[in-house]
Coordinates of C-alpha atoms in Angstrom, one line a residue:
Y1 CA 76.7 60.8 187.2
M2 CA 74.4 60.3 184.2
L3 CA 75.0 63.8 183.0
D4 CA 78.8 63.2 183.2
M5 CA 78.4 59.9 181.2
G6 CA 76.2 61.7 178.6
L7 CA 78.8 64.5 178.1
L8 CA 81.6 61.9 177.8
A9 CA 79.6 60.0 175.2
A10 CA 78.8 63.2 173.3
R11 CA 82.6 64.0 173.1
R12 CA 83.3 60.5 171.7
F13 CA 80.5 60.4 169.2
D14 CA 83.0 60.4 166.3
A15 CA 84.5 57.2 167.7
L16 CA 81.1 55.5 167.4
R17 CA 80.8 56.5 163.8
K18 CA 84.3 55.1 163.1
A19 CA 83.4 51.8 164.9
G20 CA 80.4 51.4 162.7
W21 CA 77.3 49.2 162.8
P22 CA 78.8 46.2 164.7
V23 CA 79.0 48.3 167.9
I24 CA 75.5 49.6 167.5
V25 CA 74.1 46.2 166.8
F26 CA 75.9 44.7 169.8
A27 CA 74.5 47.4 172.0
L28 CA 71.0 46.7 170.9
V29 CA 71.2 42.9 170.8
Y30 CA 73.3 42.0 173.9
P31 CA 70.7 43.1 176.5
V32 CA 68.1 40.9 175.0
V33 CA 70.4 37.9 174.7
G34 CA 71.7 38.5 178.2
A35 CA 68.1 38.6 179.6
F36 CA 67.4 35.2 178.0
V37 CA 70.6 33.8 179.4
G38 CA 69.6 35.1 182.9
L39 CA 66.2 33.5 182.4
G40 CA 67.8 30.2 181.6
L41 CA 70.1 30.3 184.6
A42 CA 67.2 31.2 186.9
R43 CA 65.2 28.3 185.6
L44 CA 68.1 25.9 186.1
L45 CA 68.5 27.2 189.7
N46 CA 64.7 27.0 190.2
L47 CA 64.5 30.6 191.5
A48 CA 61.3 32.5 192.4
S49 CA 59.8 35.0 190.1
G50 CA 61.3 38.1 191.7
D51 CA 64.7 36.5 191.8
T52 CA 64.4 35.5 188.2
L53 CA 63.6 39.1 187.2
L54 CA 66.7 40.3 189.2
M55 CA 68.9 37.6 187.5
M56 CA 67.7 38.7 184.1
V57 CA 68.4 42.4 184.8
L58 CA 71.8 41.7 186.2
V59 CA 72.9 39.4 183.4
S60 CA 71.6 41.7 180.7
S61 CA 73.0 44.9 182.1
A62 CA 76.5 46.1 181.7
S63 CA 76.7 48.2 184.8
Y64 CA 80.3 47.3 185.3
I65 CA 81.1 49.7 182.5
A66 CA 80.2 52.5 185.0
V67 CA 83.1 51.8 187.3
P68 CA 85.8 53.8 185.3
A69 CA 83.5 56.9 185.3
A70 CA 82.7 56.6 188.9
M71 CA 86.4 56.2 189.8
R72 CA 87.3 59.2 187.7
T73 CA 84.6 61.3 189.4
A74 CA 85.7 60.2 192.9

């Protein structure tokens, strides 16, 4: 799966150059911001440490992006 995503990204590398810095900055900044949002939500919900970590990972990740590739492969 990861190999397929890497090959797809390599084929579309020119699109990244056309999109420019905003896309690259978003890709680098969003996970950190998402982790802090997850931390805040976990604190508001008074979750345990392990649950807090899981909340931070889930909020900061963009795993939903993998669905189209998984559906295409299936």
